[in-house]
mmCIF file of C-alpha atoms in Angstrom:
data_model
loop_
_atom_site.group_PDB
_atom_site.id
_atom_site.type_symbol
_atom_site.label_atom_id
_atom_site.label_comp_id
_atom_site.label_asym_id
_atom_site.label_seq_id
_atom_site.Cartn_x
_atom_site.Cartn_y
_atom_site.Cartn_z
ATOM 1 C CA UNK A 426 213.781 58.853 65.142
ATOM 2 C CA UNK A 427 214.658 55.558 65.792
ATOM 3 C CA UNK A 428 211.472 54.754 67.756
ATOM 4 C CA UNK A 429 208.946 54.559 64.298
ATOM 5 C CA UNK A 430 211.848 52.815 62.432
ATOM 6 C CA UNK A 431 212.967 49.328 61.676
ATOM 7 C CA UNK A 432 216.424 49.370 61.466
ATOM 8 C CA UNK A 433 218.430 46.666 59.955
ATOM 9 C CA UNK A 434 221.906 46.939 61.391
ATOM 10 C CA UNK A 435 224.240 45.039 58.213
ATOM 11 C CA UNK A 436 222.366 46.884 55.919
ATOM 12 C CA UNK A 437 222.435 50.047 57.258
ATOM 13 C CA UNK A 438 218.948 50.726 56.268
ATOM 14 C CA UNK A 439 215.648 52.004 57.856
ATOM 15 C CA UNK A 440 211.779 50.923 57.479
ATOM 16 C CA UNK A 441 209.586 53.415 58.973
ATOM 17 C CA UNK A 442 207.041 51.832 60.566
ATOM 18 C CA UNK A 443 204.977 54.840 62.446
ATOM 19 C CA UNK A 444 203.551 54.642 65.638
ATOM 20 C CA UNK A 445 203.814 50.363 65.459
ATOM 21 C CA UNK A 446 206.605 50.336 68.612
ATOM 22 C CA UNK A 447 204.311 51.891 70.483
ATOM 23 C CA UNK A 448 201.334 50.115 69.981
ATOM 24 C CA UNK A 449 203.375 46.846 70.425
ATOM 25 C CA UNK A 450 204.597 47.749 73.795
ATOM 26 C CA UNK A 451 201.033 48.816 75.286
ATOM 27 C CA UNK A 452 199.751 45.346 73.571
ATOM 28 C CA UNK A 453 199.592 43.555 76.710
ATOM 29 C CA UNK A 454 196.946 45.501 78.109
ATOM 30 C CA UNK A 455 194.470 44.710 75.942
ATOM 31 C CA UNK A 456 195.312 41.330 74.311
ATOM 32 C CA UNK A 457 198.080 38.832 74.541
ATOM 33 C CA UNK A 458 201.492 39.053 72.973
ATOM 34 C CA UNK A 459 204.743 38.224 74.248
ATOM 35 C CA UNK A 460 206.470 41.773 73.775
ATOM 36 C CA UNK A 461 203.633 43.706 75.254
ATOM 37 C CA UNK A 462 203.097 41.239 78.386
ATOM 38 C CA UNK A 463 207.155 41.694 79.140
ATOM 39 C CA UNK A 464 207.042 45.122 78.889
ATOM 40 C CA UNK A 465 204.010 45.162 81.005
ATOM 41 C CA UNK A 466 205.105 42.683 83.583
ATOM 42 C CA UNK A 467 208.709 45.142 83.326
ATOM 43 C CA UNK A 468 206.456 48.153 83.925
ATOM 44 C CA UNK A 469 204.912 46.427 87.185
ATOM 45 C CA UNK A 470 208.269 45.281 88.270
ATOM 46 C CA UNK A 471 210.064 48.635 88.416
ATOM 47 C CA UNK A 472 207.331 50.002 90.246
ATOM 48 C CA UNK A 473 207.136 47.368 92.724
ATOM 49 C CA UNK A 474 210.990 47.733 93.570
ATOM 50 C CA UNK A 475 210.322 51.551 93.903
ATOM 51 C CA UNK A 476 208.812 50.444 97.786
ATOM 52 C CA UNK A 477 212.702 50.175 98.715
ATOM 53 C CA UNK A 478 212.793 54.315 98.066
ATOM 54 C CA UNK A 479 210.320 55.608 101.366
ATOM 55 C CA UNK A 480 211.880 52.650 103.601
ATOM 56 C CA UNK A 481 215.224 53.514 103.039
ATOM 57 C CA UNK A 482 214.189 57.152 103.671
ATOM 58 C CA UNK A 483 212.768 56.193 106.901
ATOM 59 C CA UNK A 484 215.917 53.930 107.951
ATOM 60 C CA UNK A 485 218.000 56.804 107.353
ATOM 61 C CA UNK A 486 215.834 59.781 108.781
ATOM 62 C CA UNK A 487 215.780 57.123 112.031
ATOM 63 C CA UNK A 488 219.653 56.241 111.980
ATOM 64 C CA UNK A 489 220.209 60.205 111.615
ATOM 65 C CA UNK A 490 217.893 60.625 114.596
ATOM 66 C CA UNK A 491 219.280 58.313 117.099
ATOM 67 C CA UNK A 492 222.755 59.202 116.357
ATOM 68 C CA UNK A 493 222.019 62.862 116.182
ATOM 69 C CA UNK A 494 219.879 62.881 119.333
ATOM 70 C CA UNK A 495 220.710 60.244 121.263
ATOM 71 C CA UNK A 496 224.255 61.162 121.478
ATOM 72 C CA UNK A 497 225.324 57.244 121.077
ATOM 73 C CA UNK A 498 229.021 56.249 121.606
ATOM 74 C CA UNK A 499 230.590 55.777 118.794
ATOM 75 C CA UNK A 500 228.656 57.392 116.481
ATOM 76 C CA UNK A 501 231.238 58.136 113.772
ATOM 77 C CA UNK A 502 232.177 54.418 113.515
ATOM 78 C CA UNK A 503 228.346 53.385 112.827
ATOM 79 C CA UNK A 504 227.932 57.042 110.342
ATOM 80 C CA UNK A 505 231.029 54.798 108.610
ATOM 81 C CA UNK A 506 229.704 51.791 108.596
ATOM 82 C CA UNK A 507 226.052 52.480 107.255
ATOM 83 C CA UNK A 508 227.576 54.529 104.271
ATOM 84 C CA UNK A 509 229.709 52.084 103.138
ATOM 85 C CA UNK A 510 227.110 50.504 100.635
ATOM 86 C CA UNK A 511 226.654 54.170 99.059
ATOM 87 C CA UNK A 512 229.975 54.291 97.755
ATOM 88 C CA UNK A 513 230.553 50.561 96.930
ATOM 89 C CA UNK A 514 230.316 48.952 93.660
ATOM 90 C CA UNK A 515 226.860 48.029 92.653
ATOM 91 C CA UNK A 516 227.919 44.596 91.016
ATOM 92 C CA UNK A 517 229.871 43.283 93.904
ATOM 93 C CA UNK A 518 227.265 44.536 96.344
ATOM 94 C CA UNK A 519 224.528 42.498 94.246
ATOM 95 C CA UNK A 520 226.470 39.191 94.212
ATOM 96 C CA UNK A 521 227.056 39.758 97.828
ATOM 97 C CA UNK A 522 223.096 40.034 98.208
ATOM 98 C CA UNK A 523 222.910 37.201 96.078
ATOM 99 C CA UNK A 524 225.207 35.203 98.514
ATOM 100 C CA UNK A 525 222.985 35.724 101.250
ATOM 101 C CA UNK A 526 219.692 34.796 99.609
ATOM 102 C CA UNK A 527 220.625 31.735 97.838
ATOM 103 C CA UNK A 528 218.569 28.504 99.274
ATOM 104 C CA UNK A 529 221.469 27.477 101.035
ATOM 105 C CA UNK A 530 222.588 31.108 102.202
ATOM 106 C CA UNK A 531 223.515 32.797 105.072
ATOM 107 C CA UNK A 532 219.777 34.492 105.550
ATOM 108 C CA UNK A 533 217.790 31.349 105.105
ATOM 109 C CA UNK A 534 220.529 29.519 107.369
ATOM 110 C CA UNK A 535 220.382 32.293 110.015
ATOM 111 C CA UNK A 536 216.375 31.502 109.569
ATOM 112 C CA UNK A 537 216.720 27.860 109.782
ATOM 113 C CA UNK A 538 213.998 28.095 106.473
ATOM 114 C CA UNK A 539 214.683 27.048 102.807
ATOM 115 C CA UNK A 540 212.875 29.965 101.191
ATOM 116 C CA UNK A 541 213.116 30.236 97.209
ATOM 117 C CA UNK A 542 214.054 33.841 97.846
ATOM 118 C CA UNK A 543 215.848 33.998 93.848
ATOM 119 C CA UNK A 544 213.396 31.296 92.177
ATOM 120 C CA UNK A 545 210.092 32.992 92.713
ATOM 121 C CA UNK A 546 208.276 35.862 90.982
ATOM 122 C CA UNK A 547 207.425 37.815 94.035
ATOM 123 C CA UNK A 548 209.891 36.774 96.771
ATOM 124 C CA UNK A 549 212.565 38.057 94.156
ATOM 125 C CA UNK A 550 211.276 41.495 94.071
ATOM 126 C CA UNK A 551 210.818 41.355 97.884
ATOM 127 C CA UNK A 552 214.436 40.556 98.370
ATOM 128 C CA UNK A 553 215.654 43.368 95.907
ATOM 129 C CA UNK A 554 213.340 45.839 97.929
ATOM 130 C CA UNK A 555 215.266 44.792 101.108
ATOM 131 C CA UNK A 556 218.428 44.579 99.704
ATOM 132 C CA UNK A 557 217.907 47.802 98.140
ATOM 133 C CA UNK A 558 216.167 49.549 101.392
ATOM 134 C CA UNK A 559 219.402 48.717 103.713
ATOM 135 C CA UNK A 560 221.944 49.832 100.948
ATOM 136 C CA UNK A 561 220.908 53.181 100.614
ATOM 137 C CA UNK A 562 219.680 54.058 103.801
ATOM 138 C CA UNK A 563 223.559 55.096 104.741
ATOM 139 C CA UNK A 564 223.616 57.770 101.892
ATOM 140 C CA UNK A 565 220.115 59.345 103.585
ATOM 141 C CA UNK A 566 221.282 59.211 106.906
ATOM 142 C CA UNK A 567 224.445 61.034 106.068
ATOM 143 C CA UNK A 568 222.490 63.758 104.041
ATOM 144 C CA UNK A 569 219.416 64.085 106.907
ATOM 145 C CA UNK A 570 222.759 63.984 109.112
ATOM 146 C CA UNK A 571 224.467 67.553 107.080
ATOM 147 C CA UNK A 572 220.400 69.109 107.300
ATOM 148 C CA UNK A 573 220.290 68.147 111.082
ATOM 149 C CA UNK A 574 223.497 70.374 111.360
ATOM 150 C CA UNK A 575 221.894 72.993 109.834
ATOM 151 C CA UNK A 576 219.029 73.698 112.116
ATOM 152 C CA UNK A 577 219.427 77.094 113.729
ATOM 153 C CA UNK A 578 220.240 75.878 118.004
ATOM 154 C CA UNK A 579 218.292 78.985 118.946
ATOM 155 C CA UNK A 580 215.052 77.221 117.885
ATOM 156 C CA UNK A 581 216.416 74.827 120.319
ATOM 157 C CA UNK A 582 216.807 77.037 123.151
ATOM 158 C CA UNK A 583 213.496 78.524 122.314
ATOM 159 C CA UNK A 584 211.309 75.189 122.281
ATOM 160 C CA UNK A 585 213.391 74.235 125.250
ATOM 161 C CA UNK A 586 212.413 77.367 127.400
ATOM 162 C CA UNK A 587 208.230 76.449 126.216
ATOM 163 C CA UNK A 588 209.049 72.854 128.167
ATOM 164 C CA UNK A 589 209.360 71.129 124.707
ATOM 165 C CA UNK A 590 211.432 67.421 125.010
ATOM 166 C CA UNK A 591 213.345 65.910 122.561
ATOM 167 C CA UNK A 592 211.251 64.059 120.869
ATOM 168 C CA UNK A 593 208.869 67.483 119.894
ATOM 169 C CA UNK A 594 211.560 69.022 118.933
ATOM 170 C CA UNK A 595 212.194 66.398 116.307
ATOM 171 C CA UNK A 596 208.596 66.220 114.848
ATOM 172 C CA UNK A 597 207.970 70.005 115.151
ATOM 173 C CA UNK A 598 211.596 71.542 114.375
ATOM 174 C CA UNK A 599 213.556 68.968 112.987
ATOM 175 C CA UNK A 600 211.521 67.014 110.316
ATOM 176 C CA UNK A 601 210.397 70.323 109.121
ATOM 177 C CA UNK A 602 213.789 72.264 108.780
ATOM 178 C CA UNK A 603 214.999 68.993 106.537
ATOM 179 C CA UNK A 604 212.111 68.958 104.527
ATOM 180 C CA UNK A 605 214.544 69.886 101.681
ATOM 181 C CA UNK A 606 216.607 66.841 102.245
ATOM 182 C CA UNK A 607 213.576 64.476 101.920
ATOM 183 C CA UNK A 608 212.838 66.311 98.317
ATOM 184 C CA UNK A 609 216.161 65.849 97.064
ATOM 185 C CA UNK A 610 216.201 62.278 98.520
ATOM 186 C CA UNK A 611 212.644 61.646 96.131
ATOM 187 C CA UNK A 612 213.992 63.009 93.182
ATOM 188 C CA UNK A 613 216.853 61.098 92.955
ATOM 189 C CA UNK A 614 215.451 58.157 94.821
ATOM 190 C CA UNK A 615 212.744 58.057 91.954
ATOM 191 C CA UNK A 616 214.859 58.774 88.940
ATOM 192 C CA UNK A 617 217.376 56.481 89.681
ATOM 193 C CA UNK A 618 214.863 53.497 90.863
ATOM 194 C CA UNK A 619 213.026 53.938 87.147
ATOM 195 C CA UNK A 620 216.519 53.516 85.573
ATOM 196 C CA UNK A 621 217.044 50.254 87.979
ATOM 197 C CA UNK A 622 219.551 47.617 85.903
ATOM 198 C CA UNK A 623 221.762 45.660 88.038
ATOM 199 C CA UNK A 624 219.492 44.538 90.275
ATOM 200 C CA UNK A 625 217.972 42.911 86.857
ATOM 201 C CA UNK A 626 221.408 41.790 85.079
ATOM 202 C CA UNK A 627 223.487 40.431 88.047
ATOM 203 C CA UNK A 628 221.290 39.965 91.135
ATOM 204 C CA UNK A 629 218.337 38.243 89.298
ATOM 205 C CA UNK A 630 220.550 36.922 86.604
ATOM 206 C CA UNK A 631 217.633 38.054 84.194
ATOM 207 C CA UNK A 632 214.880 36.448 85.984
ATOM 208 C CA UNK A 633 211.526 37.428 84.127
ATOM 209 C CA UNK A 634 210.153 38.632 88.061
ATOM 210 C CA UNK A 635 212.418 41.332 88.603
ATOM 211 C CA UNK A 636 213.201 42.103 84.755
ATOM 212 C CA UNK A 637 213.064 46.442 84.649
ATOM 213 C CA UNK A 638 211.844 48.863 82.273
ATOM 214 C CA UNK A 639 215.761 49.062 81.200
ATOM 215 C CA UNK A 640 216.823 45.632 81.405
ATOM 216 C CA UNK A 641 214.106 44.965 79.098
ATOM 217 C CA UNK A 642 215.008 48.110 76.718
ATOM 218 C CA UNK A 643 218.766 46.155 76.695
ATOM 219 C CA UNK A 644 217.200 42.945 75.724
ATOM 220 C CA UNK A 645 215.174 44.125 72.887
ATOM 221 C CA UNK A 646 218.587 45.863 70.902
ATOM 222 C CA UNK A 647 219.072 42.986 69.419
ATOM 223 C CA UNK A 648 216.111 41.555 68.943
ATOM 224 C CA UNK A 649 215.884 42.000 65.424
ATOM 225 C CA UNK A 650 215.212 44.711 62.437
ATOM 226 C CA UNK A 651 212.527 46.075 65.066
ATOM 227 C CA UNK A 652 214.401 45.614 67.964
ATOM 228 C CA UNK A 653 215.881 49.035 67.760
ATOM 229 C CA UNK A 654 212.449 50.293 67.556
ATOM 230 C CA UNK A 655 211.349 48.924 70.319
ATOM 231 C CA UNK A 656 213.974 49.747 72.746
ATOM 232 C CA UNK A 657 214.053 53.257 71.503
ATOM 233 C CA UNK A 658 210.352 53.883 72.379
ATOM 234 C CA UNK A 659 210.361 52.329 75.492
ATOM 235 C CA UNK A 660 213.235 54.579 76.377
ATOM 236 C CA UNK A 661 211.097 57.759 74.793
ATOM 237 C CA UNK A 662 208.226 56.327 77.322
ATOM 238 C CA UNK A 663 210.589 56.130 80.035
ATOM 239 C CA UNK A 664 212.259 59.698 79.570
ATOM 240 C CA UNK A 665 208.793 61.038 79.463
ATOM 241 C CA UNK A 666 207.891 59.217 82.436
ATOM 242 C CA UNK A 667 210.598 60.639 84.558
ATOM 243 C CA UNK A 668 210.370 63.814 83.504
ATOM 244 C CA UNK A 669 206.587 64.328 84.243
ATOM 245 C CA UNK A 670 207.166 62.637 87.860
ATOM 246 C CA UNK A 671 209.883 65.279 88.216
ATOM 247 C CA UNK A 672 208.093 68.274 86.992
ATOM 248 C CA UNK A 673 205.133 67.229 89.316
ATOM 249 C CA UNK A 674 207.956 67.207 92.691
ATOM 250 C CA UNK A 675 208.977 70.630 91.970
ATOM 251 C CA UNK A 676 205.282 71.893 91.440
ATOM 252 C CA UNK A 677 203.747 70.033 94.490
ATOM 253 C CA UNK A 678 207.218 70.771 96.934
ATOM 254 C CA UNK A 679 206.127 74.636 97.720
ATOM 255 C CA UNK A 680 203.529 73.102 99.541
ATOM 256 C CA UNK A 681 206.022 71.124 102.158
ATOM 257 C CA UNK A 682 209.111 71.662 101.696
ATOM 258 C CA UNK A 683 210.882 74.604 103.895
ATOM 259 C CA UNK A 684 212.138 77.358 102.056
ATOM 260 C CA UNK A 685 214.257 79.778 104.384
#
């Protein structure tokens, strides 16, 4: 309702306005305007930091592998250790990040460099990916971990007997048993990386390059009589957004994921 209204808060009244939100936010497409360009550059943004979703996958499908197969010493300390970002607060973990990409911070002093890691447009996104992509690769690798576990040993035996090594055995009976693993880690992955906030509010401390889809949705309630407006139909966009990506992953996952 909210989303063809102005809405003037101390009054308590409503202008409806129609389909004007909508048009506003799509603006920067086609011509120049300050709302649609943010919303456009937010759009861009949150897609770019969705990269940080397949590489943490692939961190943790590897970490699960080597600790799973390789039989490493140890292996509960590390299984620790990796998913400690997973259930740590996302505020302290971003002004920890923060700490370590300053100018002056422990990556670029490791590096011997002085790269501008939180003053420019695309190294900030860059950073977030990689910050991002080594905090949740813990929570995968425990999760491929539990669907490792789960593989019936007798398909083990059997590839075993046919002279298959370790390494086939991973590609043709593990990666396919934990298929539903990897959909579960998409969905999730994908909601929550459209929804993406902190990484906006208190790693970038609002920096224009990494602003999101719902950092800029919180800046624009209080932008005025058609600030409601606006942040309601970019959150009608955004709901609609997720929930055709979703419906999509359930239609397209009888095609690869392993159904016993």
């Amino acid at each position: 309702v909210f989303s063809f209204q102005n809405y003037f808060v101390r009054r308590g009244e409503s202008e409806f306005v129609g389909f004007q939100h909508y048009i506003s936010l799509f603006s920067g497409m086609f011509t120049p305007g300050e709302l649609g360009n943010a919303f456009i550059k937010s759009v861009g943004n949150t897609l770019f930091l969705l990269l940080s979703l397949p590489v943490s996958i692939a961190l943790g499908l590897l970490l699960a592998g080597l600790l799973r197969l390789g039989d490493v010493k140890g292996s509960k300390v590390f299984q620790v250790l990796y998913y400690l970002p997973a259930v740590s607060s996302a505020v302290a973990l971003n002004i920890v990040w923060r700490y370590i990409f300053q100018s002056n911070g422990f990556l670029n002093n490791m590096l011997h460099a002085s790269t501008p890691w939180l003053s420019d447009d695309t190294l900030i996104k860059v950073a977030i990916v990689i910050k991002n992509s080594l905090n949740a690769m813990g929570g995968a690798m425990i999760l491929y971990l539990a669907g490792m576990l789960n593989v019936p040993k007798d398909l083990y035996e059997a590839s075993s007997l046919d002279g298959a090594g370790k390494v086939r055995q991973f590609f043709s009976i593990t990666l396919p048993m934990i298929t539903p693993v990897t959909f579960y880690l998409l969905i999730t992955g994908l909601i929550g990386g459209l929804q993406s906030y902190a990484d906006s509010q208190v790693f970038a401390k609002g920096d224009s390059g990494a602003a999101t889809i719902v950092f800029f949705i919180w800046q624009q309630r209080t932008n005025g009589a058609a600030g409601y407006g606006i942040a309601s139909s970019a959150s009608i966009l955004l709901s609609v957004c997720i929930m055709i990506i979703t419906l999509i992953q359930f239609k397209v996952s009888n095609k690869w994921v392993y159904e016993e």
